[in-house]
Tab-separated table of C-alpha atoms in Angstrom:
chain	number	residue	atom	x	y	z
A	267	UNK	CA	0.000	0.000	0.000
A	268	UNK	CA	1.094	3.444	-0.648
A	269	UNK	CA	2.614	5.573	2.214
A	270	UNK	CA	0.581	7.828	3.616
A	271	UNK	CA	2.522	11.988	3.993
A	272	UNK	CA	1.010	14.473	5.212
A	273	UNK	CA	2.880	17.728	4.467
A	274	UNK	CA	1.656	20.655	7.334
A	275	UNK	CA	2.647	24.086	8.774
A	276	UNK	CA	2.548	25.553	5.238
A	277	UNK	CA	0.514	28.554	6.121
A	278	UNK	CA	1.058	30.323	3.289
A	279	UNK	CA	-0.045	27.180	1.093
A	280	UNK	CA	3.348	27.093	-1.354
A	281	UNK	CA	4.666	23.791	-0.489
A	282	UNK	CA	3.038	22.633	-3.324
A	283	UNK	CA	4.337	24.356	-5.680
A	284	UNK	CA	8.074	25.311	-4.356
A	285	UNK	CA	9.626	21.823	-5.123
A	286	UNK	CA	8.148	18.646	-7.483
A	287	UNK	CA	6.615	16.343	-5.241
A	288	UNK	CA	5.323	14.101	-8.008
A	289	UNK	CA	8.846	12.642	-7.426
A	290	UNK	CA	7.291	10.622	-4.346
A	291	UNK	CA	4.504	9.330	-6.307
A	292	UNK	CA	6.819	5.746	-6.596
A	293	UNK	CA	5.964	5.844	-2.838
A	294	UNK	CA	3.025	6.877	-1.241
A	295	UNK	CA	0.493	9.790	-1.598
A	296	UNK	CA	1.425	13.526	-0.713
A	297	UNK	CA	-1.472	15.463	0.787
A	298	UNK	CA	-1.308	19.162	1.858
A	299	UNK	CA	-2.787	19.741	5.492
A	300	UNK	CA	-4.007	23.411	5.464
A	301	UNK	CA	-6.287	23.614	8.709
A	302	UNK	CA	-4.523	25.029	11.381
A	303	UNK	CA	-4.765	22.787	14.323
A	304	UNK	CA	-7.412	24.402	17.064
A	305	UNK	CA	-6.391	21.583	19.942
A	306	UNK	CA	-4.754	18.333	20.437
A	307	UNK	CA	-8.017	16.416	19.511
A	308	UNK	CA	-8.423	18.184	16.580
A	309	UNK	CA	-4.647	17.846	15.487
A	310	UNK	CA	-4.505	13.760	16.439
A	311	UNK	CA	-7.634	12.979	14.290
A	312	UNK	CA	-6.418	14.847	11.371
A	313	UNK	CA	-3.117	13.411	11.608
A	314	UNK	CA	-4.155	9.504	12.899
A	315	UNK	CA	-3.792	8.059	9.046
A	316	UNK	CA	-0.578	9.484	8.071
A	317	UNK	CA	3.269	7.253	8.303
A	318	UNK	CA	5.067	10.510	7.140
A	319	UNK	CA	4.309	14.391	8.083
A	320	UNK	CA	6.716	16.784	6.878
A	321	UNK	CA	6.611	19.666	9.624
A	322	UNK	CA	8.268	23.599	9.467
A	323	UNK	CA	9.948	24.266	12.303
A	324	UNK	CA	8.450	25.658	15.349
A	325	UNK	CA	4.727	25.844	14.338
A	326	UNK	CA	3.026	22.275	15.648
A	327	UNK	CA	4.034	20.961	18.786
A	328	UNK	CA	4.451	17.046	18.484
A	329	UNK	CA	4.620	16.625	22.421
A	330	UNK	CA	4.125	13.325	24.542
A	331	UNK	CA	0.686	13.472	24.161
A	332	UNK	CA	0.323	13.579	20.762
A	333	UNK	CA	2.751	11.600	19.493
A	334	UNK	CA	1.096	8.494	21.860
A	335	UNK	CA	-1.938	9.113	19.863
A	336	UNK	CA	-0.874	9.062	16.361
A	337	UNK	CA	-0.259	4.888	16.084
A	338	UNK	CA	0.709	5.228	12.516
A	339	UNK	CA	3.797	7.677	13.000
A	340	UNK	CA	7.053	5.820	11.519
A	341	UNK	CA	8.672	9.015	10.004
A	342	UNK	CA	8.623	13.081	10.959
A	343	UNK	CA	10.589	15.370	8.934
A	344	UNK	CA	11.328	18.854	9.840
A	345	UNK	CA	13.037	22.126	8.381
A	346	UNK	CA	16.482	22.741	9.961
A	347	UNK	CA	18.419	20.460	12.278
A	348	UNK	CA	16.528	21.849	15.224
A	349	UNK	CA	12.886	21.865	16.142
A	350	UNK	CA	12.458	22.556	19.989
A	351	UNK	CA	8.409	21.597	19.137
A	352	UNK	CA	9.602	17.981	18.530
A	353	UNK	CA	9.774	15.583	21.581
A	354	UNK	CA	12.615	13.895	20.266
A	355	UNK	CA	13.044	11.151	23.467
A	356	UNK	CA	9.234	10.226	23.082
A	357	UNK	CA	9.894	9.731	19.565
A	358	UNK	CA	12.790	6.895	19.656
A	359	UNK	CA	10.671	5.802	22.562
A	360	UNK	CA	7.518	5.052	20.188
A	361	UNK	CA	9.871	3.658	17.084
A	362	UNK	CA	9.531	7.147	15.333
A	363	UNK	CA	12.340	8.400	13.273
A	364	UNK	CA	13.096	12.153	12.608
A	365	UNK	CA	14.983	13.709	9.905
A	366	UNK	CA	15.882	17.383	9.741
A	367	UNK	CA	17.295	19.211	7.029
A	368	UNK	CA	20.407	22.108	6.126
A	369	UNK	CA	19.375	25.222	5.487
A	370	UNK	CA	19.636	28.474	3.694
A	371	UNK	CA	22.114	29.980	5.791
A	372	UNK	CA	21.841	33.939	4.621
A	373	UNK	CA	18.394	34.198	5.002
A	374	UNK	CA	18.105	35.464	8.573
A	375	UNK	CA	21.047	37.268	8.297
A	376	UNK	CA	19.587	39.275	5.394
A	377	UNK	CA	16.595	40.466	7.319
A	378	UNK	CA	17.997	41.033	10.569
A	379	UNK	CA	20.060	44.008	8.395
A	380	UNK	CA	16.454	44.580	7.224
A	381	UNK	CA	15.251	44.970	10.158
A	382	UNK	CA	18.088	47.261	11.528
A	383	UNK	CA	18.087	49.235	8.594
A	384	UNK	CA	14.445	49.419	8.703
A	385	UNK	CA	14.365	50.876	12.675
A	386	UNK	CA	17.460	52.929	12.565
A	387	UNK	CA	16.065	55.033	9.375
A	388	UNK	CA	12.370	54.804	10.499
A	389	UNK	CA	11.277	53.182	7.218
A	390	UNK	CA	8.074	52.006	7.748
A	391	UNK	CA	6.516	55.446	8.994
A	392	UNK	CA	8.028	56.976	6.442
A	393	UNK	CA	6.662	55.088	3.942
A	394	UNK	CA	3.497	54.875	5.635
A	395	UNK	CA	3.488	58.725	5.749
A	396	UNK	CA	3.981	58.923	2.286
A	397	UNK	CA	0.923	56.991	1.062
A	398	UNK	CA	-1.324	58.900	3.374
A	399	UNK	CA	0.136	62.401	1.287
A	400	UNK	CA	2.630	63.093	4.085
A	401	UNK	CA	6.330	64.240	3.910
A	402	UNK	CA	9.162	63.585	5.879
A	403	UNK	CA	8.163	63.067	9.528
A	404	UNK	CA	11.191	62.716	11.397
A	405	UNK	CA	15.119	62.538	11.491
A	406	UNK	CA	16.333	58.994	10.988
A	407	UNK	CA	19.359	57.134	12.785
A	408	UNK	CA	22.724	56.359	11.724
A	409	UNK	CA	24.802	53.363	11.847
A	410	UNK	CA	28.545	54.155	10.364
A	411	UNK	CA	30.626	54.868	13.696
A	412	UNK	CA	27.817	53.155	16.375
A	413	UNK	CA	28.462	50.115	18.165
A	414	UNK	CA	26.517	46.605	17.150
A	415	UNK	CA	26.550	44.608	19.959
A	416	UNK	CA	25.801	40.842	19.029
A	417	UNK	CA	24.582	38.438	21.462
A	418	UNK	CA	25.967	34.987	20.259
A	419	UNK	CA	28.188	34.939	17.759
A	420	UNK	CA	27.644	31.646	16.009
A	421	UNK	CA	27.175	31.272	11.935
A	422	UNK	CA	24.335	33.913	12.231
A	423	UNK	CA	25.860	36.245	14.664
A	424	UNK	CA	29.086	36.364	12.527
A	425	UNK	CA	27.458	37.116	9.131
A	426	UNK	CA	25.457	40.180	10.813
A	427	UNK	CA	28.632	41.269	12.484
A	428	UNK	CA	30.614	41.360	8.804
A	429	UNK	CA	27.592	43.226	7.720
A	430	UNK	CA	28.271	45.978	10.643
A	431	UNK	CA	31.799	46.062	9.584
A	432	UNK	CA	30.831	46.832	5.989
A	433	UNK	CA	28.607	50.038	7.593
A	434	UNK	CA	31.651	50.902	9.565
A	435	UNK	CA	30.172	50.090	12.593
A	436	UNK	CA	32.208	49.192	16.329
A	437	UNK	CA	31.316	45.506	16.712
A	438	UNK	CA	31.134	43.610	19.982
A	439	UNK	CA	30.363	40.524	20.969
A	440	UNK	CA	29.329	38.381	24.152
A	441	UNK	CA	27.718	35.096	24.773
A	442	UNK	CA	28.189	32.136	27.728
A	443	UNK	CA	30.524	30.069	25.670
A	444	UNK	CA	32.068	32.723	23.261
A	445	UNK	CA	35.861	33.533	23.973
A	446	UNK	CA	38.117	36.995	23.058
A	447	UNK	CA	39.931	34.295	20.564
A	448	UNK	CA	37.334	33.256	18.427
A	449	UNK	CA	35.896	36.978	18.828
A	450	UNK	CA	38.989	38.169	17.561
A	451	UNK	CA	39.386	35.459	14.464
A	452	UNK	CA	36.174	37.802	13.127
A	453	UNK	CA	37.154	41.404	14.196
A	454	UNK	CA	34.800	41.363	17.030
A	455	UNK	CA	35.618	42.963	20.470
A	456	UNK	CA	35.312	40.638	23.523
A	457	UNK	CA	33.126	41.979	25.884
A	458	UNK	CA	31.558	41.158	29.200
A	459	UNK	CA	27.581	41.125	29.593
A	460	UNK	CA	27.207	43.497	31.023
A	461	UNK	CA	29.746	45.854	28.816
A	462	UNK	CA	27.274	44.188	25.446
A	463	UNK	CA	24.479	45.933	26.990
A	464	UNK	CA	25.763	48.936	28.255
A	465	UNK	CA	27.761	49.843	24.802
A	466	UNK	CA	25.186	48.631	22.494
A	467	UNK	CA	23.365	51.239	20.247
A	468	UNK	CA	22.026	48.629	18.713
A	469	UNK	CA	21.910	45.186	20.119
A	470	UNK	CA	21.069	41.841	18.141
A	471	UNK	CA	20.050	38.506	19.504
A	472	UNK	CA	21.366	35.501	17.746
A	473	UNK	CA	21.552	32.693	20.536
A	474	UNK	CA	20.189	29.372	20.277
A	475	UNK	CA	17.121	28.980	22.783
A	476	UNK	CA	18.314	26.637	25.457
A	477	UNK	CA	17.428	26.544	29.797
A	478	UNK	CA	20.537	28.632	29.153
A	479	UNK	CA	19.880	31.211	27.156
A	480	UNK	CA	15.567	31.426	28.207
A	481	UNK	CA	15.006	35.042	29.730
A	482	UNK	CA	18.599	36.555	29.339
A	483	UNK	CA	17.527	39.497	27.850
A	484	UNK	CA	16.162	40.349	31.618
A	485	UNK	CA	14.891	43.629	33.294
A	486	UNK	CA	18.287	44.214	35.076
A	487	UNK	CA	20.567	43.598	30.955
A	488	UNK	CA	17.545	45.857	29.530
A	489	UNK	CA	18.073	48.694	32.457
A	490	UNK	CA	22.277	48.718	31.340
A	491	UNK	CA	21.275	50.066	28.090
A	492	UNK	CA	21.205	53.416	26.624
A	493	UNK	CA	17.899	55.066	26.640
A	494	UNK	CA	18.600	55.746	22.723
A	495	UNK	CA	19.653	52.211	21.944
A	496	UNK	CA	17.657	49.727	19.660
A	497	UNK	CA	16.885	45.693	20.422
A	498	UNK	CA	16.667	43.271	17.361
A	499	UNK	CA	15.540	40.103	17.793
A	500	UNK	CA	15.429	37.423	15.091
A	501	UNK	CA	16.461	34.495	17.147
A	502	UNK	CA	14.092	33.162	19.617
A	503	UNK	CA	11.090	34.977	21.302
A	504	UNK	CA	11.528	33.585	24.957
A	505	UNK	CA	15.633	34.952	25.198
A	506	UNK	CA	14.286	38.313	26.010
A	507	UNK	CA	11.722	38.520	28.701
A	508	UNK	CA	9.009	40.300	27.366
A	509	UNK	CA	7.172	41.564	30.281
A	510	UNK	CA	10.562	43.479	30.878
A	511	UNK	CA	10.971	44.828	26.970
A	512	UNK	CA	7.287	46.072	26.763
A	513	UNK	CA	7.671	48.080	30.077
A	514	UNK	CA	11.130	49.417	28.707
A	515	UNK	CA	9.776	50.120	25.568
A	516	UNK	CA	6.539	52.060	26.834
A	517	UNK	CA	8.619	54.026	29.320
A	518	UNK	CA	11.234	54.985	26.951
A	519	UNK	CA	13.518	53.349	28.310
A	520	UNK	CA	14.915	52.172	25.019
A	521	UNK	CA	14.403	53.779	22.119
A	522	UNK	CA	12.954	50.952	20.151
A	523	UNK	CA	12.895	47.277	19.511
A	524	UNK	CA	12.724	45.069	15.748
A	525	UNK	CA	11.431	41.799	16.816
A	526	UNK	CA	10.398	38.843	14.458
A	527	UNK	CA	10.246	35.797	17.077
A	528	UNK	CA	8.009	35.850	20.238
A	529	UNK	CA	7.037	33.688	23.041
A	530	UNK	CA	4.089	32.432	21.761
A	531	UNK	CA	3.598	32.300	17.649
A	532	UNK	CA	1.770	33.594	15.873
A	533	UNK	CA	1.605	36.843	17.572
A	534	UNK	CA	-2.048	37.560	19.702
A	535	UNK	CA	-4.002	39.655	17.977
A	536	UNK	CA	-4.097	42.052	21.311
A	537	UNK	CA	-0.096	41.640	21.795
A	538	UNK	CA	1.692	45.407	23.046
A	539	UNK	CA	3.598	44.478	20.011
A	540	UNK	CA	1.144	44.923	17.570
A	541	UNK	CA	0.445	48.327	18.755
A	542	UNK	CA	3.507	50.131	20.207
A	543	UNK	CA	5.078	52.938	18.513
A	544	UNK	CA	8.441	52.275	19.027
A	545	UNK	CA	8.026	48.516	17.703
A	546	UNK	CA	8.721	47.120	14.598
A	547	UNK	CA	7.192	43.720	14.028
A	548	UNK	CA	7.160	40.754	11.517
A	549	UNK	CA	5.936	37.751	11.485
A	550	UNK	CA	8.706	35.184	12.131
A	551	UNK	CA	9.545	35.802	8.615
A	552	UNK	CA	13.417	35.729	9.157
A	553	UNK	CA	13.503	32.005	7.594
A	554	UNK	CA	10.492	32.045	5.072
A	555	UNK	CA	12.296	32.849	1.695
A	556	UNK	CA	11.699	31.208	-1.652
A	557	UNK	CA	15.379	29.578	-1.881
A	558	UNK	CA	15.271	28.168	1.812
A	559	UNK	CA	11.795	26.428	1.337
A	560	UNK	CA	12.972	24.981	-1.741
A	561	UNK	CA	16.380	23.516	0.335
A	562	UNK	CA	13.778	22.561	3.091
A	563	UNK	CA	11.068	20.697	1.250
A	564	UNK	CA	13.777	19.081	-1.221
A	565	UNK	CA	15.783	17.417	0.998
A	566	UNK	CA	12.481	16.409	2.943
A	567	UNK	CA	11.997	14.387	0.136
A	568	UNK	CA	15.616	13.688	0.312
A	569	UNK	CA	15.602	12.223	3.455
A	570	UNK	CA	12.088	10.497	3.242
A	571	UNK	CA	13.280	9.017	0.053
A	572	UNK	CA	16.491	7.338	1.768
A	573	UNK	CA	13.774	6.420	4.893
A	574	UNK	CA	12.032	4.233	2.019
A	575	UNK	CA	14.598	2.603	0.819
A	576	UNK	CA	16.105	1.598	4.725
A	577	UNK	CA	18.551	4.105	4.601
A	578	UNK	CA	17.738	7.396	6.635
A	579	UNK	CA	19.721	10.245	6.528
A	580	UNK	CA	20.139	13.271	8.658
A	581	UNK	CA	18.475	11.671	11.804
A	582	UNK	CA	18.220	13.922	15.047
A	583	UNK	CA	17.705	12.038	18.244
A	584	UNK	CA	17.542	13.336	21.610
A	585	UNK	CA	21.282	13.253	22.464
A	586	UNK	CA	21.997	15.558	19.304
């Protein structure tokens, strides 16, 4: 009998048409999952039939309790070599292999600069201003001779660092596990925590969310920074405690914040977020390009076609 893939989490129904599925046909039958999931009970009877679901990142939770209730589960394949929504010990537990995938690695880089660009210059009411017959509104920022503090200075961190050293920019860098060495093999300063905050004029997250790493960006690292400094976050919602930002951000305490992750995704539709001045929003969009779907959803089928033929590929299991 064919196998049975579900392909889910495409809320902006492309998956279809991104890569050639038809390529799968040899073994089982693709079907695209649009409803988002309103509860568990909803989300294990839709799911019950299906061998294979091919998930994107973050967006479905595939906890204890509904993994136990999908009996048919052999194979779950993800976007990226990470997926914090995956129980990954309850998986080998219940015979369930997952697969992950590379990805596009520029992509969040590129609109983290975006989104910098985009805050420091005040694009977006300035272009809003525009279409409602307006004309200049306000002075923007500058970024040539400011300092770019990074927070984690992995493969992310690094390329948005080179990008403030193209703008001229002072570039620092801290994180639990980053050394002056490896700072220095990038032209990054060394700094301690507290000096990141306290120097930053504008400050970038790009830290992996761990027990680590959850609520860093605390009241007490938001008071060291300059009332006139800027927060970017493209990295994980829950790294900066947002209870602490919003009351920073609506006592001017910072200047302003760019912010395309949050603790819980998507966005409420009565979030501070959506509604403060001084914040500039997007929809966890800092992954969801054309050319990193395409590496996503091919080597999916990558992977799920090596899982056919006894031969998985690019397993993750729950000691890494």
């Amino acid at each position: 009998m064919a196998v049975q893939i579900a392909v889910i989490d495409d809320w902006q129904d492309v998956a279809r048409d991104v890569v050639d599925w038809s390529v799968l046909d040899s073994i089982g039958q693709v079907t695209f999952v649009h409803e988002y999931p309103a509860d568990r009970d909803t989300l294990a009877a839709r799911l019950q039939r299906y061998e294979v679901i091919c998930v994107m990142r973050e967006r479905t939770p595939f906890d204890e309790g509904l993994l136990r209730r999908l009996p048919n589960l052999k194979l779950l394949l993800t976007g990226g070599m990470r997926n914090a929504a995956l129980d990954l010990k309850t998986a080998a537990e219940l015979g369930i292999q997952v697969c992950g995938t590379e990805s596009y690695k520029h992509a969040a880089p590129e609109l983290t600069w975006a989104l910098i660009m985009a805050l420091t210059r005040n694009l977006v009411q300035e272009a809003n201003a525009l279409r409602a017959g307006l004309w200049q509104q306000g002075l923007g920022g500058d970024l040539h001779g400011k300092t770019l503090a990074i927070l984690g200075l992995g493969s992310i961190g690094t390329r948005v660092a080179q990008f403030g050293q193209v703008f001229g920019m002072r570039v620092i860098a801290w994180s639990q596990n980053l050394t002056a060495e490896r700072a220095g093999e990038v032209g990054v300063t060394y700094v301690s925590k507290q000096e990141l905050f306290e120097q930053a004029d504008v400050l970038s997250v790009h830290l992996v969310l761990s027990e680590r790493s959850r609520g860093l960006v605390d009241a007490q690292a938001l008071a060291w920074m300059k009332p006139e400094a800027l927060l970017v976050n493209t990295a994980r919602g829950p790294i900066v405690d947002e209870v602490a930002l919003i009351d920073a951000l609506r006592d001017k305490r910072l200047a302003g914040a760019a912010l395309d992750v949050f603790a819980e995704e998507p966005l409420p539709s009565d979030h501070p977020f959506r509604t403060l001045e001084n914040v500039l929003a997007t929809p966890h969009v800092g992954y969801v390009t054309r050319h990193n779907y395409q590496k996503f959803y091919s080597l999916m089928i990558e992977d799920l076609q090596a899982w056919a033929a006894g031969k998985p590929i690019r397993l993750l299991t729950p000691t890494g």
